[in-house]
Amino acid sequence: MTRVYNFNAGPAALPLEVLTKAQSELLDLSGSGMSVMEMSHRSKEFQSVVDEAESKVRQLMGISDNYKVLFLQGGASLQFAMIPMNLRAQGQVADYVDTGSWASKAIKEAKLGGAANVAWSGKEENYVRMPLQSEMNLSSDAAYVHICSNETIGGIRYSAFPKTDAPLIADMSSEIMSRVIDVNNFGMIYAGAQKNIGPSGLALVIIRNDLIERTPDTTPIFLRYKTHADDGSLYNTPNTWGIYILKLVMEWMESLGGIAAVQKINEAKAGALYSTIDSSDFWRSPVNKADRSIMNVVWRLPSEELETAFVSEAKKAGMIGLKGHRSVGGIRASIYNAVPVAAIDALVEFMNDFEKKNG
Ligand SMILES: *Cc1c(COP(=O)(O)O)cnc(C)c1O
C-alpha cells in the first residue's frame, strides 16, 4: 500500500489512525455484528456514536449549554440557504462580508427572498486580504453578520474576528478545529466536515439557543434548525457513516492533546511553507501577510508553465492536490489537521530542488 502526501482542498486527507480504526470496525461495530452503515439510526449503538461525537465536539471546542451542536446534511452549502431562511425575519437586513468565492456563494443565497447588505467586499482587490474593522459598513439593525473565517480558494483568514452587535455567523469549513477560538463570540459556527473533521455530506452546526427560536413559520420543517435540535440530529436518517468518522476524528484530536496542541503543529507546518515562499523571489505569495491562512497556502511561480511543471513533477514525487483552484490558478497546498508534518517536509524539500533546477 502506498499512501500519497495529500494536499487536496476537500474532500481532503484524513488521519491514517482514523482510517485504520474505521477499517478494523467496519464489519462489526462494538459487538453489533454490523457495520455502522447497516444499523438503525435509532439503535442504542448508533445513539452512543452520536452522543460521543457531540460530547467530544463540545469538549474540544469548549462549547457551553447555551449552544446546540447539530450534524446536518447538505454540506456547508445548504447552510448558505438555511441561515437567511431561519435567522432573517421578513423585511430585515442581514450583513455579509465578501472575502472570496465562498463568502460570495453565501451572499448569492442571502439575496434571494430578502435583503443582504454587503458590508465590505475584497473583490476589486482580487480577494487578497480581510477587511479592517473600520472598513465594514455594518447595518444598525442587521439580523446577523455573516463571514467566511478562512477562504479556502483565496488562502486568507481572519487573524482577529470582527466585532459586531448583531450575532456573528462564521463559515469555518476549511479551518474548523485548526485553531483555538472562543465560541461565545459567535451566534453560529458551521462547517462542511470534509476539510478538517470528516467525510463530505455532513455539516457541523453550532448555534446559540436563542437563534433557534427565530425561524419564521413559513420555513419548511426540514430546513428549520429547531427541527434538528429537538430531535438530536435524528429527525430523519442522518449521514450515519459521516457522524461515525467525525467521532473517530474527534478521538484522534483528543489523542494529540486537543485543538491548542494541533494549532501549534499547524502553525509550524504553515510557517515552514511560508518561510520557503518568502526565502526567494522565485516564489510569490499573492495575499496580505497578516491574513495568510494556515490551512490553505497559496503561491505563484514566475510563469504558468513553471506552475504546470511544478504540479506534475510533484505528483510524480508522490504529492497530490497542489494545483490552485481553477478560478485563480497558481499553487495551493491545503494543509489541514490530518496532513502530517512529513508531508510538509517533503514539499519543502521538493520546492528547494525545483527552484535549484528552474530558478
Ligand atoms: C468547501 C467549502 C464549502 C462548501 O462545502 P460543501 O460541503 O461542499 O457544501 C463552503 N465554505 C467553505 C469555506 C468551504 O471551504
CSV table of C-alpha atoms and ligand atoms in Angstrom, one decimal:
chain,number,residue,atom,x,y,z
A,1,MET,CA,0.0,0.0,0.0
A,2,THR,CA,1.3,3.5,-0.9
A,3,ARG,CA,-0.3,6.5,0.7
A,4,VAL,CA,0.3,9.8,-1.1
A,5,TYR,CA,1.1,13.1,0.5
A,6,ASN,CA,-2.4,14.6,0.1
A,7,PHE,CA,-2.8,18.3,-0.3
A,8,ASN,CA,-6.3,18.2,-1.6
A,9,ALA,CA,-8.6,21.1,-0.7
A,10,GLY,CA,-11.6,19.0,0.1
A,11,PRO,CA,-12.5,16.2,0.4
A,12,ALA,CA,-9.1,16.0,2.0
A,13,ALA,CA,-6.6,13.9,3.9
A,14,LEU,CA,-8.0,12.0,6.9
A,15,PRO,CA,-5.8,10.8,9.7
A,16,LEU,CA,-4.3,7.4,9.0
A,17,GLU,CA,-5.2,6.3,12.6
A,18,VAL,CA,-8.9,7.2,11.8
A,19,LEU,CA,-9.0,5.2,8.6
A,20,THR,CA,-7.3,2.2,10.3
A,21,LYS,CA,-9.7,2.3,13.2
A,22,ALA,CA,-12.7,2.5,10.8
A,23,GLN,CA,-11.3,-0.4,8.8
A,24,SER,CA,-10.9,-2.5,12.0
A,25,GLU,CA,-14.5,-1.8,13.0
A,26,LEU,CA,-16.1,-2.0,9.5
A,27,LEU,CA,-17.6,-5.4,9.8
A,28,ASP,CA,-18.6,-5.3,13.4
A,29,LEU,CA,-19.1,-2.1,15.3
A,30,SER,CA,-18.8,-2.7,19.1
A,31,GLY,CA,-20.1,-6.2,19.0
A,32,SER,CA,-23.2,-5.4,17.0
A,33,GLY,CA,-22.3,-7.8,14.2
A,34,MET,CA,-22.9,-5.0,11.7
A,35,SER,CA,-21.1,-2.0,10.2
A,36,VAL,CA,-22.2,1.5,11.3
A,37,MET,CA,-23.8,1.8,7.8
A,38,GLU,CA,-26.1,-1.2,8.3
A,39,MET,CA,-27.6,-0.4,11.7
A,40,SER,CA,-30.7,1.6,12.6
A,41,HIS,CA,-30.0,5.2,13.3
A,42,ARG,CA,-32.4,4.7,16.3
A,43,SER,CA,-30.4,1.8,17.8
A,44,LYS,CA,-28.6,2.2,21.1
A,45,GLU,CA,-25.3,1.5,19.3
A,46,PHE,CA,-25.8,4.4,16.9
A,47,GLN,CA,-27.2,6.7,19.6
A,48,SER,CA,-23.9,6.2,21.5
A,49,VAL,CA,-22.0,7.2,18.4
A,50,VAL,CA,-23.9,10.5,18.0
A,51,ASP,CA,-23.7,11.2,21.7
A,52,GLU,CA,-20.0,10.7,21.8
A,53,ALA,CA,-19.5,12.7,18.7
A,54,GLU,CA,-21.4,15.6,20.2
A,55,SER,CA,-19.8,15.5,23.6
A,56,LYS,CA,-16.3,15.3,22.1
A,57,VAL,CA,-17.0,18.3,19.8
A,58,ARG,CA,-18.3,20.2,22.9
A,59,GLN,CA,-15.3,19.3,25.0
A,60,LEU,CA,-12.7,20.1,22.3
A,61,MET,CA,-14.2,23.4,21.4
A,62,GLY,CA,-15.4,24.4,24.9
A,63,ILE,CA,-19.0,24.8,23.9
A,64,SER,CA,-21.4,25.7,26.6
A,65,ASP,CA,-25.0,24.5,27.1
A,66,ASN,CA,-26.1,27.8,25.6
A,67,TYR,CA,-25.4,26.3,22.2
A,68,LYS,CA,-26.8,23.3,20.2
A,69,VAL,CA,-24.4,21.1,18.3
A,70,LEU,CA,-26.1,19.6,15.2
A,71,PHE,CA,-25.0,17.2,12.5
A,72,LEU,CA,-26.8,18.1,9.3
A,73,GLN,CA,-26.7,17.0,5.6
A,74,GLY,CA,-26.3,19.2,2.5
A,75,GLY,CA,-22.8,20.3,3.4
A,76,ALA,CA,-21.8,23.9,4.2
A,77,SER,CA,-23.7,25.0,1.0
A,78,LEU,CA,-27.1,24.1,2.4
A,79,GLN,CA,-26.2,26.4,5.4
A,80,PHE,CA,-25.8,29.3,3.0
A,81,ALA,CA,-29.5,28.8,2.2
A,82,MET,CA,-30.7,27.8,5.7
A,83,ILE,CA,-29.2,30.8,7.5
A,84,PRO,CA,-31.3,33.5,5.9
A,85,MET,CA,-34.4,31.3,5.9
A,86,ASN,CA,-34.1,30.8,9.6
A,87,LEU,CA,-32.4,33.8,11.1
A,88,ARG,CA,-33.6,36.8,9.0
A,89,ALA,CA,-37.2,38.0,9.5
A,90,GLN,CA,-39.4,39.3,6.8
A,91,GLY,CA,-38.2,42.9,5.9
A,92,GLN,CA,-35.0,42.6,7.9
A,93,VAL,CA,-31.5,43.0,6.5
A,94,ALA,CA,-28.6,40.7,7.0
A,95,ASP,CA,-24.9,41.8,6.7
A,96,TYR,CA,-22.4,39.8,4.7
A,97,VAL,CA,-18.6,40.3,4.3
A,98,ASP,CA,-17.4,39.4,0.9
A,99,THR,CA,-13.9,38.0,1.2
A,100,GLY,CA,-13.9,35.5,-1.6
A,101,SER,CA,-15.5,32.6,-3.5
A,102,TRP,CA,-17.2,31.0,-0.5
A,103,ALA,CA,-18.4,34.3,1.1
A,104,SER,CA,-19.9,35.2,-2.3
A,105,LYS,CA,-21.8,32.0,-2.6
A,106,ALA,CA,-23.4,32.7,0.8
A,107,ILE,CA,-24.3,36.2,-0.4
A,108,LYS,CA,-26.0,34.8,-3.5
A,109,GLU,CA,-28.3,32.7,-1.4
A,110,ALA,CA,-29.0,35.5,1.0
A,111,LYS,CA,-30.0,37.9,-1.8
A,112,LEU,CA,-32.9,35.5,-2.6
A,113,GLY,CA,-36.0,36.3,-0.5
A,114,GLY,CA,-34.7,39.2,1.4
A,115,ALA,CA,-32.1,42.0,1.9
A,116,ALA,CA,-28.4,41.3,2.1
A,117,ASN,CA,-26.1,44.2,2.7
A,118,VAL,CA,-22.5,43.6,1.6
A,119,ALA,CA,-20.7,45.4,4.4
A,120,TRP,CA,-17.3,45.1,2.6
A,121,SER,CA,-16.0,43.4,-0.5
A,122,GLY,CA,-12.5,42.5,-1.4
A,123,LYS,CA,-13.5,41.7,-5.0
A,124,GLU,CA,-11.9,44.7,-6.6
A,125,GLU,CA,-8.5,43.8,-5.0
A,126,ASN,CA,-8.8,40.2,-6.0
A,127,TYR,CA,-9.6,39.0,-2.5
A,128,VAL,CA,-6.1,39.3,-1.2
A,129,ARG,CA,-7.0,40.4,2.3
A,130,MET,CA,-9.5,40.5,5.1
A,131,PRO,CA,-11.2,43.9,6.0
A,132,LEU,CA,-10.2,46.1,8.9
A,133,GLN,CA,-13.0,46.6,11.5
A,134,SER,CA,-13.3,50.3,10.4
A,135,GLU,CA,-13.8,49.4,6.7
A,136,MET,CA,-17.0,47.5,7.2
A,137,ASN,CA,-20.3,49.2,6.7
A,138,LEU,CA,-22.5,47.2,9.1
A,139,SER,CA,-26.2,47.9,9.3
A,140,SER,CA,-27.5,49.2,12.7
A,141,ASP,CA,-30.4,46.7,12.6
A,142,ALA,CA,-28.9,43.6,11.0
A,143,ALA,CA,-30.3,40.2,11.8
A,144,TYR,CA,-26.8,38.8,11.8
A,145,VAL,CA,-23.3,39.4,10.3
A,146,HIS,CA,-22.0,36.5,8.1
A,147,ILE,CA,-18.3,35.9,7.5
A,148,CYS,CA,-16.2,33.2,6.0
A,149,SER,CA,-13.4,32.8,8.5
A,150,ASN,CA,-11.0,31.1,6.1
A,151,GLU,CA,-11.3,31.4,2.4
A,152,THR,CA,-10.3,28.0,1.0
A,153,ILE,CA,-9.6,29.2,-2.5
A,154,GLY,CA,-8.1,32.6,-1.8
A,155,GLY,CA,-5.9,31.4,1.1
A,156,ILE,CA,-6.8,34.2,3.5
A,157,ARG,CA,-8.2,34.1,7.0
A,158,TYR,CA,-9.1,36.4,9.8
A,159,SER,CA,-6.4,36.7,12.4
A,160,ALA,CA,-8.9,38.6,14.6
A,161,PHE,CA,-12.6,38.3,14.1
A,162,PRO,CA,-14.8,41.3,13.5
A,163,LYS,CA,-16.7,42.8,16.5
A,164,THR,CA,-20.4,43.1,15.8
A,165,ASP,CA,-23.6,44.0,17.7
A,166,ALA,CA,-25.6,41.5,15.7
A,167,PRO,CA,-24.9,37.8,16.1
A,168,LEU,CA,-21.7,36.8,14.2
A,169,ILE,CA,-22.1,33.8,12.0
A,170,ALA,CA,-19.0,32.1,10.6
A,171,ASP,CA,-18.4,29.6,7.8
A,172,MET,CA,-15.4,27.8,9.3
A,173,SER,CA,-15.5,24.8,6.8
A,174,SER,CA,-11.8,24.9,5.9
A,175,GLU,CA,-10.4,25.8,9.4
A,176,ILE,CA,-12.7,24.3,12.0
A,177,MET,CA,-10.7,23.0,14.9
A,178,SER,CA,-7.4,24.1,13.4
A,179,ARG,CA,-7.0,26.9,16.0
A,180,VAL,CA,-8.5,27.9,19.3
A,181,ILE,CA,-11.5,30.2,19.1
A,182,ASP,CA,-14.0,31.4,21.7
A,183,VAL,CA,-17.3,30.0,20.6
A,184,ASN,CA,-19.1,32.5,22.8
A,185,ASN,CA,-18.1,35.3,20.4
A,186,PHE,CA,-20.3,33.7,17.7
A,187,GLY,CA,-24.1,33.3,17.2
A,188,MET,CA,-23.4,30.4,15.0
A,189,ILE,CA,-20.5,28.5,13.5
A,190,TYR,CA,-20.8,25.9,10.8
A,191,ALA,CA,-18.5,23.7,8.7
A,192,GLY,CA,-18.7,21.1,6.0
A,193,ALA,CA,-16.9,18.2,7.5
A,194,GLN,CA,-14.7,17.2,4.6
A,195,LYS,CA,-11.8,19.5,5.2
A,196,ASN,CA,-10.9,19.1,8.8
A,197,ILE,CA,-13.2,16.8,10.6
A,198,GLY,CA,-14.6,14.0,8.5
A,199,PRO,CA,-16.1,13.0,5.2
A,200,SER,CA,-18.3,15.0,2.8
A,201,GLY,CA,-22.1,15.2,3.1
A,202,LEU,CA,-22.0,16.2,6.7
A,203,ALA,CA,-22.1,19.7,8.2
A,204,LEU,CA,-21.4,20.6,11.8
A,205,VAL,CA,-23.6,23.4,13.1
A,206,ILE,CA,-23.0,25.1,16.4
A,207,ILE,CA,-25.9,27.5,17.1
A,208,ARG,CA,-26.9,29.6,20.1
A,209,ASN,CA,-30.1,28.5,21.6
A,210,ASP,CA,-31.9,31.9,21.2
A,211,LEU,CA,-31.3,31.9,17.5
A,212,ILE,CA,-33.0,28.6,17.0
A,213,GLU,CA,-36.3,30.2,18.1
A,214,ARG,CA,-36.2,32.9,15.5
A,215,THR,CA,-37.3,30.9,12.5
A,216,PRO,CA,-40.4,32.2,10.6
A,217,ASP,CA,-43.4,29.8,10.3
A,218,THR,CA,-43.1,29.8,6.5
A,219,THR,CA,-39.7,28.0,6.6
A,220,PRO,CA,-40.0,24.3,5.6
A,221,ILE,CA,-39.9,22.0,8.6
A,222,PHE,CA,-36.9,20.1,7.4
A,223,LEU,CA,-34.9,23.3,6.9
A,224,ARG,CA,-35.6,24.6,10.4
A,225,TYR,CA,-32.7,24.4,12.9
A,226,LYS,CA,-35.3,23.7,15.6
A,227,THR,CA,-36.4,20.5,13.9
A,228,HIS,CA,-33.0,19.0,14.1
A,229,ALA,CA,-32.2,20.4,17.5
A,230,ASP,CA,-35.4,19.0,19.0
A,231,ASP,CA,-34.6,15.5,17.6
A,232,GLY,CA,-30.9,15.5,18.4
A,233,SER,CA,-29.9,15.5,14.8
A,234,LEU,CA,-32.0,12.4,14.2
A,235,TYR,CA,-35.2,13.9,12.7
A,236,ASN,CA,-34.6,11.8,9.6
A,237,THR,CA,-31.9,9.3,8.8
A,238,PRO,CA,-28.6,11.2,9.2
A,239,ASN,CA,-25.3,10.6,7.5
A,240,THR,CA,-24.5,7.8,9.9
A,241,TRP,CA,-21.1,7.0,8.4
A,242,GLY,CA,-20.1,10.6,8.4
A,243,ILE,CA,-21.0,11.1,12.1
A,244,TYR,CA,-19.1,7.9,13.0
A,245,ILE,CA,-16.0,9.1,11.1
A,246,LEU,CA,-16.3,12.5,12.7
A,247,LYS,CA,-16.4,10.8,16.1
A,248,LEU,CA,-13.1,9.0,15.3
A,249,VAL,CA,-11.5,12.2,14.2
A,250,MET,CA,-12.5,13.8,17.5
A,251,GLU,CA,-10.8,10.9,19.4
A,252,TRP,CA,-7.7,11.5,17.3
A,253,MET,CA,-7.8,15.2,18.1
A,254,GLU,CA,-8.0,14.3,21.8
A,255,SER,CA,-5.1,11.9,21.5
A,256,LEU,CA,-3.0,14.8,20.1
A,257,GLY,CA,-3.8,17.0,23.1
A,258,GLY,CA,-6.8,18.9,21.7
A,259,ILE,CA,-7.1,22.0,19.5
A,260,ALA,CA,-4.4,24.1,21.2
A,261,ALA,CA,-1.8,21.4,20.6
A,262,VAL,CA,-3.0,20.9,17.0
A,263,GLN,CA,-2.8,24.6,16.4
A,264,LYS,CA,0.9,24.6,17.4
A,265,ILE,CA,1.6,21.9,14.8
A,266,ASN,CA,-0.5,23.7,12.2
A,267,GLU,CA,1.4,27.0,12.8
A,268,ALA,CA,4.7,25.2,12.4
A,269,LYS,CA,3.6,23.5,9.2
A,270,ALA,CA,2.3,26.7,7.7
A,271,GLY,CA,5.4,28.6,8.9
A,272,ALA,CA,7.7,26.1,7.1
A,273,LEU,CA,5.9,26.7,3.8
A,274,TYR,CA,5.6,30.4,4.1
A,275,SER,CA,9.2,30.8,5.0
A,276,THR,CA,10.2,28.8,2.0
A,277,ILE,CA,8.0,31.0,-0.2
A,278,ASP,CA,9.4,34.2,1.4
A,279,SER,CA,13.0,32.9,1.1
A,280,SER,CA,13.3,33.7,-2.6
A,281,ASP,CA,11.8,35.8,-5.5
A,282,PHE,CA,11.2,32.6,-7.4
A,283,TRP,CA,8.0,32.1,-5.2
A,284,ARG,CA,5.4,34.8,-4.6
A,285,SER,CA,2.6,34.9,-2.1
A,286,PRO,CA,-0.2,36.9,-3.6
A,287,VAL,CA,-2.0,37.6,-0.3
A,288,ASN,CA,-1.6,40.1,2.5
A,289,LYS,CA,0.9,38.7,5.0
A,290,ALA,CA,-1.2,39.4,8.1
A,291,ASP,CA,-4.2,37.4,6.6
A,292,ARG,CA,-2.3,34.4,5.4
A,293,SER,CA,-4.2,31.2,6.0
A,294,ILE,CA,-2.6,28.4,8.0
A,295,MET,CA,-4.8,25.8,6.3
A,296,ASN,CA,-4.7,26.8,2.6
A,297,VAL,CA,-1.3,28.1,1.5
A,298,VAL,CA,-1.4,29.7,-2.0
A,299,TRP,CA,1.5,30.9,-4.0
A,300,ARG,CA,2.7,31.7,-7.5
A,301,LEU,CA,5.8,30.8,-9.6
A,302,PRO,CA,7.4,33.0,-12.3
A,303,SER,CA,5.2,31.6,-15.1
A,304,GLU,CA,2.2,29.4,-15.6
A,305,GLU,CA,4.4,26.9,-17.5
A,306,LEU,CA,6.5,26.5,-14.4
A,307,GLU,CA,3.4,26.1,-12.3
A,308,THR,CA,2.1,23.3,-14.5
A,309,ALA,CA,5.5,21.6,-14.3
A,310,PHE,CA,5.6,22.0,-10.6
A,311,VAL,CA,2.2,20.3,-10.1
A,312,SER,CA,3.0,17.4,-12.4
A,313,GLU,CA,6.5,16.8,-11.1
A,314,ALA,CA,5.2,17.0,-7.5
A,315,LYS,CA,2.6,14.4,-8.4
A,316,LYS,CA,5.4,12.1,-9.7
A,317,ALA,CA,7.1,12.6,-6.4
A,318,GLY,CA,4.0,11.4,-4.5
A,319,MET,CA,2.5,14.8,-3.7
A,320,ILE,CA,-1.0,15.4,-5.0
A,321,GLY,CA,-3.6,18.2,-4.9
A,322,LEU,CA,-1.2,21.1,-5.4
A,323,LYS,CA,-2.9,22.8,-8.3
A,324,GLY,CA,-4.6,26.1,-7.4
A,325,HIS,CA,-8.4,26.3,-7.8
A,326,ARG,CA,-9.3,26.7,-11.5
A,327,SER,CA,-10.8,30.2,-10.8
A,328,VAL,CA,-7.4,31.6,-9.6
A,329,GLY,CA,-4.6,29.4,-10.8
A,330,GLY,CA,-1.2,29.1,-9.2
A,331,ILE,CA,-0.3,26.6,-6.5
A,332,ARG,CA,-2.3,25.7,-3.4
A,333,ALA,CA,-1.3,23.4,-0.6
A,334,SER,CA,-4.2,22.6,1.7
A,335,ILE,CA,-2.5,21.5,4.9
A,336,TYR,CA,-5.4,20.6,7.2
A,337,ASN,CA,-5.0,19.0,10.6
A,338,ALA,CA,-4.6,15.5,9.2
A,339,VAL,CA,-1.8,16.4,6.8
A,340,PRO,CA,1.3,15.2,8.6
A,341,VAL,CA,4.5,17.2,9.2
A,342,ALA,CA,6.3,14.7,7.0
A,343,ALA,CA,4.2,15.8,4.0
A,344,ILE,CA,5.3,19.5,4.6
A,345,ASP,CA,8.9,18.4,5.0
A,346,ALA,CA,8.7,16.5,1.7
A,347,LEU,CA,7.0,19.5,0.0
A,348,VAL,CA,9.6,22.0,1.2
A,349,GLU,CA,12.4,19.7,0.0
A,350,PHE,CA,10.7,19.3,-3.3
A,351,MET,CA,10.4,23.1,-3.6
A,352,ASN,CA,14.0,23.7,-2.9
A,353,ASP,CA,15.0,21.2,-5.5
A,354,PHE,CA,12.6,22.6,-8.0
A,355,GLU,CA,13.9,26.1,-7.6
A,356,LYS,CA,17.5,24.9,-8.0
A,357,LYS,CA,16.6,23.3,-11.3
A,358,ASN,CA,14.4,26.0,-12.6
A,359,GLY,CA,15.3,29.2,-10.8
B,1,LIG,C1,-15.7,23.6,0.9
B,1,LIG,C2,-16.4,24.8,1.4
B,1,LIG,C3,-17.7,25.0,1.4
B,1,LIG,C4,-18.7,24.0,0.7
B,1,LIG,O1,-18.8,22.9,1.4
B,1,LIG,P1,-19.9,21.8,0.8
B,1,LIG,O2,-19.9,20.8,1.9
B,1,LIG,O3,-19.3,21.2,-0.5
B,1,LIG,O4,-21.2,22.4,0.7
B,1,LIG,C5,-18.2,26.1,1.9
B,1,LIG,N1,-17.4,27.0,2.5
B,1,LIG,C6,-16.1,26.9,2.6
B,1,LIG,C7,-15.3,27.9,3.3
B,1,LIG,C8,-15.5,25.7,2.1
B,1,LIG,O5,-14.2,25.6,2.1
